[in-house]
């Protein structure tokens, strides 16, 4: 199961430590066959194995034989028996068993090493002396590839956003189009506020998971001198920015067409999209701030509502600005929901004439 979970994303590099341990010969051969299929598809597969069957051995391209703390052989698997030169009584055995017999004996003078052919052009990280933009692009490219490997989650995010937008659109459908009365104004304002809060939520929580998922690797690379930690965090944001900005566009586009808050004036759609993008950027920034202040993703997920709910309560829909206590008014100075709600309200009601 562990092997299946790892290979489902078609990785380009696989390290497996004894993947056949505890399996019968049939299952062991099946696992090695799966790894061989990955290798034929262009992946680099390195795995350790004890007492392989002949079927497993025949699937290996290159071989490293270790015995008594020394390297007995490294090179193509097909040449291993010839290079090891086993005794005549061992030579009659199948190659896999012959190699095991040689490795099990006390070899006082190991045979000379045979250099394995360079079959793969290994990708190397840019040296620390490389330009900043080259290192940033390399990390961003890796982040995008990692994101695309999680395509089922991306599809689920877009599907959830589209369904949620459709529900909101059907709830308020037509409230801005046939008339502008008290009911229509209240419903459209509810939609405008939902646009801001939904955009903030959809952009706030993904960075909490993304940050901690890549933090361990970023720390290792920073310790090795390959990349600096700030550069790695910047690359995380660059790799995630397209997805986080695309979701608000889907939400606004669907709901705007259903609700038609400007009763036919589609030219204001651009203003709604710009506000949604700005709120999404602010939400993602807040998510990274909470992640930096938290020891792990679980803690960040728990404390995130403590930052968001005061912004929702003071965002301009549930409480009049004049009724907000003086001690709490500073929150609206850094409240993206408040700024976003004011902006879309201006875009919606500017030059609107009420009907009797």
Tab-separated table of C-alpha atoms in Angstrom:
chain	number	residue	atom	x	y	z
A	1	UNK	CA	0.000	0.000	0.000
A	2	UNK	CA	2.853	2.400	0.825
A	3	UNK	CA	4.443	1.767	-2.567
A	4	UNK	CA	1.106	2.273	-4.329
A	5	UNK	CA	0.493	5.591	-2.573
A	6	UNK	CA	3.903	6.887	-3.602
A	7	UNK	CA	3.829	5.825	-7.256
A	8	UNK	CA	0.286	7.067	-7.962
A	9	UNK	CA	1.652	10.559	-8.564
A	10	UNK	CA	4.218	9.354	-11.144
A	11	UNK	CA	7.291	10.624	-9.234
A	12	UNK	CA	10.529	11.308	-11.089
A	13	UNK	CA	12.767	10.035	-8.275
A	14	UNK	CA	12.036	7.057	-5.995
A	15	UNK	CA	14.082	5.751	-3.055
A	16	UNK	CA	12.701	2.510	-1.582
A	17	UNK	CA	14.249	0.755	1.423
A	18	UNK	CA	13.508	-2.974	1.161
A	19	UNK	CA	10.069	-2.596	-0.483
A	20	UNK	CA	9.675	-6.402	-0.707
A	21	UNK	CA	10.260	-7.184	2.995
A	22	UNK	CA	7.543	-9.412	4.431
A	23	UNK	CA	6.028	-10.206	1.018
A	24	UNK	CA	5.749	-13.568	-0.665
A	25	UNK	CA	7.562	-14.191	-3.942
A	26	UNK	CA	4.541	-13.291	-6.072
A	27	UNK	CA	3.907	-9.954	-4.378
A	28	UNK	CA	7.613	-9.154	-4.256
A	29	UNK	CA	7.903	-9.690	-8.002
A	30	UNK	CA	4.820	-7.510	-8.541
A	31	UNK	CA	6.323	-4.640	-6.505
A	32	UNK	CA	9.645	-4.796	-8.355
A	33	UNK	CA	7.796	-4.966	-11.668
A	34	UNK	CA	5.935	-1.772	-10.752
A	35	UNK	CA	9.205	-0.026	-9.903
A	36	UNK	CA	10.724	-1.248	-13.180
A	37	UNK	CA	7.780	0.191	-15.093
A	38	UNK	CA	8.410	3.557	-13.430
A	39	UNK	CA	12.075	3.371	-14.442
A	40	UNK	CA	11.158	2.620	-18.054
A	41	UNK	CA	8.904	5.667	-17.996
A	42	UNK	CA	11.882	7.917	-17.242
A	43	UNK	CA	11.943	7.927	-13.436
A	44	UNK	CA	15.071	7.226	-11.402
A	45	UNK	CA	14.373	4.294	-9.056
A	46	UNK	CA	16.836	3.250	-6.336
A	47	UNK	CA	15.886	0.461	-3.934
A	48	UNK	CA	17.578	-2.002	-1.601
A	49	UNK	CA	16.649	-5.663	-1.491
A	50	UNK	CA	17.835	-8.811	0.315
A	51	UNK	CA	17.744	-12.237	-1.298
A	52	UNK	CA	15.942	-11.239	-4.516
A	53	UNK	CA	14.372	-13.918	-6.637
A	54	UNK	CA	15.621	-14.399	-10.160
A	55	UNK	CA	12.510	-12.670	-11.516
A	56	UNK	CA	13.245	-9.584	-9.423
A	57	UNK	CA	16.909	-9.638	-10.362
A	58	UNK	CA	16.133	-9.756	-14.081
A	59	UNK	CA	14.147	-6.508	-13.792
A	60	UNK	CA	17.131	-4.522	-12.454
A	61	UNK	CA	19.228	-2.388	-14.809
A	62	UNK	CA	22.134	-1.469	-12.518
A	63	UNK	CA	23.381	-3.194	-9.408
A	64	UNK	CA	25.412	-2.391	-6.300
A	65	UNK	CA	26.473	-5.393	-4.204
A	66	UNK	CA	27.474	-4.747	-0.587
A	67	UNK	CA	29.071	-7.292	1.726
A	68	UNK	CA	30.987	-7.020	5.006
A	69	UNK	CA	30.833	-3.239	4.889
A	70	UNK	CA	32.424	-3.064	1.443
A	71	UNK	CA	31.232	-2.546	-2.095
A	72	UNK	CA	31.834	-5.735	-4.078
A	73	UNK	CA	30.385	-4.584	-7.356
A	74	UNK	CA	28.690	-1.647	-9.032
A	75	UNK	CA	27.571	-1.577	-12.629
A	76	UNK	CA	25.109	-3.202	-15.011
A	77	UNK	CA	23.262	-6.106	-13.454
A	78	UNK	CA	23.891	-8.313	-16.498
A	79	UNK	CA	27.689	-8.127	-15.963
A	80	UNK	CA	27.669	-8.744	-12.209
A	81	UNK	CA	28.328	-12.505	-12.275
A	82	UNK	CA	31.191	-12.141	-14.760
A	83	UNK	CA	32.872	-9.387	-12.768
A	84	UNK	CA	32.515	-11.161	-9.419
A	85	UNK	CA	34.008	-14.380	-10.867
A	86	UNK	CA	32.392	-16.869	-8.483
A	87	UNK	CA	33.881	-20.374	-7.950
A	88	UNK	CA	32.851	-23.117	-10.399
A	89	UNK	CA	30.404	-24.689	-7.952
A	90	UNK	CA	28.625	-21.340	-7.570
A	91	UNK	CA	28.809	-20.459	-11.249
A	92	UNK	CA	26.174	-23.084	-12.068
A	93	UNK	CA	23.572	-21.338	-9.897
A	94	UNK	CA	21.174	-18.695	-11.249
A	95	UNK	CA	22.797	-15.222	-11.292
A	96	UNK	CA	20.823	-13.897	-8.302
A	97	UNK	CA	21.812	-16.881	-6.126
A	98	UNK	CA	25.403	-16.825	-7.352
A	99	UNK	CA	25.810	-13.189	-6.336
A	100	UNK	CA	24.336	-13.886	-2.907
A	101	UNK	CA	26.743	-16.797	-2.420
A	102	UNK	CA	29.726	-14.620	-3.294
A	103	UNK	CA	28.513	-11.812	-1.019
A	104	UNK	CA	28.004	-14.223	1.889
A	105	UNK	CA	31.586	-15.525	1.788
A	106	UNK	CA	34.548	-13.816	3.382
A	107	UNK	CA	36.172	-12.007	0.497
A	108	UNK	CA	39.634	-10.909	1.548
A	109	UNK	CA	40.447	-9.049	-1.673
A	110	UNK	CA	37.424	-7.500	-3.286
A	111	UNK	CA	37.456	-7.267	-7.068
A	112	UNK	CA	38.149	-3.865	-8.646
A	113	UNK	CA	35.189	-1.593	-8.932
A	114	UNK	CA	33.562	-1.127	-12.303
A	115	UNK	CA	32.197	2.346	-12.882
A	116	UNK	CA	28.520	2.303	-13.756
A	117	UNK	CA	27.520	4.084	-16.967
A	118	UNK	CA	26.012	7.531	-16.638
A	119	UNK	CA	22.518	6.844	-17.906
A	120	UNK	CA	20.628	9.720	-16.432
A	121	UNK	CA	21.289	13.422	-16.645
A	122	UNK	CA	20.612	14.307	-13.027
A	123	UNK	CA	19.064	17.721	-12.460
A	124	UNK	CA	21.097	19.829	-10.068
A	125	UNK	CA	19.972	22.831	-8.103
A	126	UNK	CA	21.563	26.114	-9.183
A	127	UNK	CA	24.644	26.966	-7.197
A	128	UNK	CA	24.240	29.566	-4.436
A	129	UNK	CA	26.270	31.943	-6.629
A	130	UNK	CA	23.606	31.806	-9.362
A	131	UNK	CA	21.490	34.935	-9.869
A	132	UNK	CA	18.571	35.450	-7.536
A	133	UNK	CA	16.025	35.177	-10.333
A	134	UNK	CA	17.487	31.824	-11.497
A	135	UNK	CA	17.167	30.299	-8.040
A	136	UNK	CA	13.687	31.767	-7.578
A	137	UNK	CA	12.517	30.391	-10.932
A	138	UNK	CA	13.993	26.955	-10.193
A	139	UNK	CA	12.168	26.753	-6.867
A	140	UNK	CA	8.938	28.136	-8.327
A	141	UNK	CA	9.065	25.582	-11.156
A	142	UNK	CA	9.507	22.781	-8.637
A	143	UNK	CA	6.579	24.122	-6.629
A	144	UNK	CA	4.323	24.274	-9.688
A	145	UNK	CA	5.215	20.688	-10.646
A	146	UNK	CA	4.477	19.582	-7.088
A	147	UNK	CA	1.121	21.358	-7.200
A	148	UNK	CA	0.178	19.775	-10.533
A	149	UNK	CA	0.876	16.313	-9.131
A	150	UNK	CA	-1.955	17.014	-6.694
A	151	UNK	CA	-4.385	17.605	-9.550
A	152	UNK	CA	-7.290	15.703	-7.913
A	153	UNK	CA	-7.204	18.211	-5.052
A	154	UNK	CA	-7.071	21.118	-7.512
A	155	UNK	CA	-10.085	19.750	-9.390
A	156	UNK	CA	-11.936	19.323	-6.083
A	157	UNK	CA	-11.168	22.949	-5.114
A	158	UNK	CA	-12.525	24.313	-8.387
A	159	UNK	CA	-15.583	22.042	-8.232
A	160	UNK	CA	-16.330	23.103	-4.643
A	161	UNK	CA	-15.935	26.764	-5.580
A	162	UNK	CA	-18.270	26.393	-8.584
A	163	UNK	CA	-20.936	24.558	-6.534
A	164	UNK	CA	-20.756	27.108	-3.714
A	165	UNK	CA	-20.992	29.984	-6.222
A	166	UNK	CA	-23.992	28.349	-7.903
A	167	UNK	CA	-25.785	27.987	-4.566
A	168	UNK	CA	-25.143	31.638	-3.702
A	169	UNK	CA	-26.243	32.674	-7.177
A	170	UNK	CA	-29.493	30.710	-6.996
A	171	UNK	CA	-30.206	32.105	-3.525
A	172	UNK	CA	-29.927	35.727	-4.643
A	173	UNK	CA	-30.741	35.255	-8.338
A	174	UNK	CA	-32.319	38.322	-9.920
A	175	UNK	CA	-32.379	40.451	-6.773
A	176	UNK	CA	-30.482	43.260	-8.458
A	177	UNK	CA	-32.149	42.956	-11.863
A	178	UNK	CA	-35.939	43.498	-11.697
A	179	UNK	CA	-36.024	46.181	-8.987
A	180	UNK	CA	-33.932	48.042	-6.451
A	181	UNK	CA	-36.057	48.070	-3.306
A	182	UNK	CA	-35.300	47.357	0.330
A	183	UNK	CA	-35.348	43.598	-0.141
A	184	UNK	CA	-33.169	43.757	-3.235
A	185	UNK	CA	-30.654	46.067	-1.537
A	186	UNK	CA	-30.420	43.816	1.524
A	187	UNK	CA	-29.910	40.701	-0.586
A	188	UNK	CA	-27.330	42.305	-2.875
A	189	UNK	CA	-25.427	43.640	0.146
A	190	UNK	CA	-25.502	40.123	1.575
A	191	UNK	CA	-24.005	38.833	-1.665
A	192	UNK	CA	-21.314	41.531	-1.676
A	193	UNK	CA	-20.327	40.680	1.888
A	194	UNK	CA	-20.361	36.957	1.090
A	195	UNK	CA	-18.060	37.662	-1.860
A	196	UNK	CA	-15.473	39.223	0.458
A	197	UNK	CA	-15.711	36.687	3.274
A	198	UNK	CA	-15.746	33.678	0.928
A	199	UNK	CA	-12.727	34.975	-0.955
A	200	UNK	CA	-10.835	35.568	2.282
A	201	UNK	CA	-11.583	32.085	3.602
A	202	UNK	CA	-10.704	30.333	0.328
A	203	UNK	CA	-7.314	32.063	0.202
A	204	UNK	CA	-6.480	31.946	3.927
A	205	UNK	CA	-6.424	28.230	4.745
A	206	UNK	CA	-4.476	26.688	1.793
A	207	UNK	CA	-1.248	28.548	2.737
A	208	UNK	CA	-1.452	27.059	6.231
A	209	UNK	CA	-1.013	23.579	4.751
A	210	UNK	CA	1.343	24.599	1.944
A	211	UNK	CA	3.752	26.393	4.276
A	212	UNK	CA	4.273	23.507	6.683
A	213	UNK	CA	4.335	20.930	3.887
A	214	UNK	CA	7.348	22.620	2.311
A	215	UNK	CA	8.997	23.953	5.472
A	216	UNK	CA	11.019	20.823	6.276
A	217	UNK	CA	12.521	20.700	2.782
A	218	UNK	CA	13.199	24.442	2.836
A	219	UNK	CA	15.084	24.126	6.133
A	220	UNK	CA	17.213	21.251	4.819
A	221	UNK	CA	18.095	23.189	1.684
A	222	UNK	CA	18.890	26.293	3.726
A	223	UNK	CA	21.170	24.252	6.013
A	224	UNK	CA	22.993	22.778	3.004
A	225	UNK	CA	23.463	26.208	1.441
A	226	UNK	CA	21.434	25.428	-1.682
A	227	UNK	CA	18.710	28.023	-1.118
A	228	UNK	CA	17.953	30.593	1.528
A	229	UNK	CA	14.842	30.165	3.668
A	230	UNK	CA	13.263	33.496	2.559
A	231	UNK	CA	13.752	32.497	-1.073
A	232	UNK	CA	12.054	29.140	-0.484
A	233	UNK	CA	9.060	30.820	1.171
A	234	UNK	CA	8.835	33.282	-1.724
A	235	UNK	CA	8.868	30.386	-4.196
A	236	UNK	CA	6.005	28.717	-2.271
A	237	UNK	CA	3.894	31.823	-2.768
A	238	UNK	CA	4.787	32.132	-6.449
A	239	UNK	CA	3.841	28.492	-7.077
A	240	UNK	CA	0.494	28.919	-5.326
A	241	UNK	CA	-0.480	32.378	-6.559
A	242	UNK	CA	-2.124	31.264	-9.823
A	243	UNK	CA	-4.437	28.773	-8.114
A	244	UNK	CA	-5.364	31.135	-5.284
A	245	UNK	CA	-6.203	33.933	-7.720
A	246	UNK	CA	-8.135	31.691	-10.103
A	247	UNK	CA	-10.647	30.528	-7.473
A	248	UNK	CA	-12.026	34.045	-6.739
A	249	UNK	CA	-12.394	34.626	-10.484
A	250	UNK	CA	-14.551	31.506	-10.776
A	251	UNK	CA	-16.681	32.521	-7.787
A	252	UNK	CA	-17.243	36.105	-8.974
A	253	UNK	CA	-17.880	35.146	-12.606
A	254	UNK	CA	-20.556	32.577	-11.714
A	255	UNK	CA	-22.352	34.600	-9.050
A	256	UNK	CA	-22.228	37.877	-10.993
A	257	UNK	CA	-23.976	36.343	-13.992
A	258	UNK	CA	-26.683	34.742	-11.845
A	259	UNK	CA	-27.383	37.665	-9.537
A	260	UNK	CA	-26.666	40.491	-12.002
A	261	UNK	CA	-26.176	43.026	-9.172
A	262	UNK	CA	-25.675	45.896	-11.616
A	263	UNK	CA	-28.863	44.934	-13.505
A	264	UNK	CA	-27.250	44.468	-16.888
A	265	UNK	CA	-24.167	46.653	-16.512
A	266	UNK	CA	-21.563	43.931	-17.036
A	267	UNK	CA	-18.836	46.576	-17.299
A	268	UNK	CA	-18.669	46.575	-13.476
A	269	UNK	CA	-17.633	42.911	-13.475
A	270	UNK	CA	-14.004	44.019	-13.793
A	271	UNK	CA	-14.276	46.055	-10.593
A	272	UNK	CA	-15.696	43.062	-8.727
A	273	UNK	CA	-12.873	40.845	-10.011
A	274	UNK	CA	-10.195	43.356	-8.972
A	275	UNK	CA	-11.625	43.613	-5.464
A	276	UNK	CA	-11.809	39.818	-5.170
A	277	UNK	CA	-8.171	39.538	-6.283
A	278	UNK	CA	-7.072	42.121	-3.712
A	279	UNK	CA	-8.958	40.363	-0.902
A	280	UNK	CA	-7.487	37.019	-2.006
A	281	UNK	CA	-3.960	38.422	-1.840
A	282	UNK	CA	-4.658	39.822	1.615
A	283	UNK	CA	-6.110	36.490	2.769
A	284	UNK	CA	-3.096	34.542	1.507
A	285	UNK	CA	-0.741	37.008	3.221
A	286	UNK	CA	-2.669	36.620	6.469
A	287	UNK	CA	-2.434	32.837	6.086
A	288	UNK	CA	1.342	32.964	5.742
A	289	UNK	CA	1.556	35.314	8.733
A	290	UNK	CA	-0.436	32.890	10.907
A	291	UNK	CA	1.713	29.992	9.660
A	292	UNK	CA	4.927	31.843	10.564
A	293	UNK	CA	3.607	32.488	14.071
A	294	UNK	CA	2.488	28.866	14.619
A	295	UNK	CA	4.561	25.795	15.550
A	296	UNK	CA	2.623	23.422	13.250
A	297	UNK	CA	-0.308	23.263	10.848
A	298	UNK	CA	-2.777	21.943	13.441
A	299	UNK	CA	-2.120	24.893	15.741
A	300	UNK	CA	-2.384	27.328	12.825
A	301	UNK	CA	-5.749	25.888	11.760
A	302	UNK	CA	-7.102	26.252	15.301
A	303	UNK	CA	-6.001	29.865	15.845
A	304	UNK	CA	-6.869	31.137	12.341
A	305	UNK	CA	-10.558	31.777	13.229
A	306	UNK	CA	-9.381	34.073	16.053
A	307	UNK	CA	-7.987	36.371	13.359
A	308	UNK	CA	-10.871	36.020	10.901
A	309	UNK	CA	-14.057	36.247	12.993
A	310	UNK	CA	-13.373	39.765	14.358
A	311	UNK	CA	-12.824	40.880	10.749
A	312	UNK	CA	-16.172	39.386	9.749
A	313	UNK	CA	-18.054	40.949	12.692
A	314	UNK	CA	-16.550	44.383	12.058
A	315	UNK	CA	-16.548	44.128	8.267
A	316	UNK	CA	-19.451	46.539	7.771
A	317	UNK	CA	-22.534	44.312	7.437
A	318	UNK	CA	-23.259	43.078	10.961
A	319	UNK	CA	-22.284	46.237	12.859
A	320	UNK	CA	-22.518	49.889	11.941
A	321	UNK	CA	-19.137	51.579	11.887
A	322	UNK	CA	-20.298	54.192	14.383
A	323	UNK	CA	-21.445	51.482	16.804
A	324	UNK	CA	-18.038	49.797	16.971
A	325	UNK	CA	-16.277	50.410	20.312
A	326	UNK	CA	-13.352	52.808	20.073
A	327	UNK	CA	-11.008	50.130	21.401
A	328	UNK	CA	-11.852	47.840	18.467
A	329	UNK	CA	-11.890	50.327	15.609
A	330	UNK	CA	-8.206	49.787	14.888
A	331	UNK	CA	-9.081	46.307	13.556
A	332	UNK	CA	-10.726	47.843	10.498
A	333	UNK	CA	-7.431	49.562	9.670
A	334	UNK	CA	-6.059	46.108	8.779
A	335	UNK	CA	-9.346	44.425	7.861
A	336	UNK	CA	-9.404	43.258	4.189
A	337	UNK	CA	-13.105	42.359	4.473
A	338	UNK	CA	-13.963	45.923	5.472
A	339	UNK	CA	-11.953	47.442	2.622
A	340	UNK	CA	-13.282	44.904	0.128
A	341	UNK	CA	-16.900	45.403	1.194
A	342	UNK	CA	-16.574	49.172	0.885
A	343	UNK	CA	-15.015	48.823	-2.582
A	344	UNK	CA	-17.654	46.474	-4.019
A	345	UNK	CA	-20.411	48.560	-2.401
A	346	UNK	CA	-19.069	51.636	-4.170
A	347	UNK	CA	-18.929	49.712	-7.454
A	348	UNK	CA	-22.456	48.393	-6.940
A	349	UNK	CA	-24.382	51.419	-5.693
A	350	UNK	CA	-22.513	54.268	-7.333
A	351	UNK	CA	-24.986	56.292	-9.456
A	352	UNK	CA	-27.809	53.816	-8.642
A	353	UNK	CA	-31.255	55.403	-8.437
A	354	UNK	CA	-33.698	53.739	-6.016
A	355	UNK	CA	-37.190	52.846	-7.127
A	356	UNK	CA	-40.348	53.663	-5.139
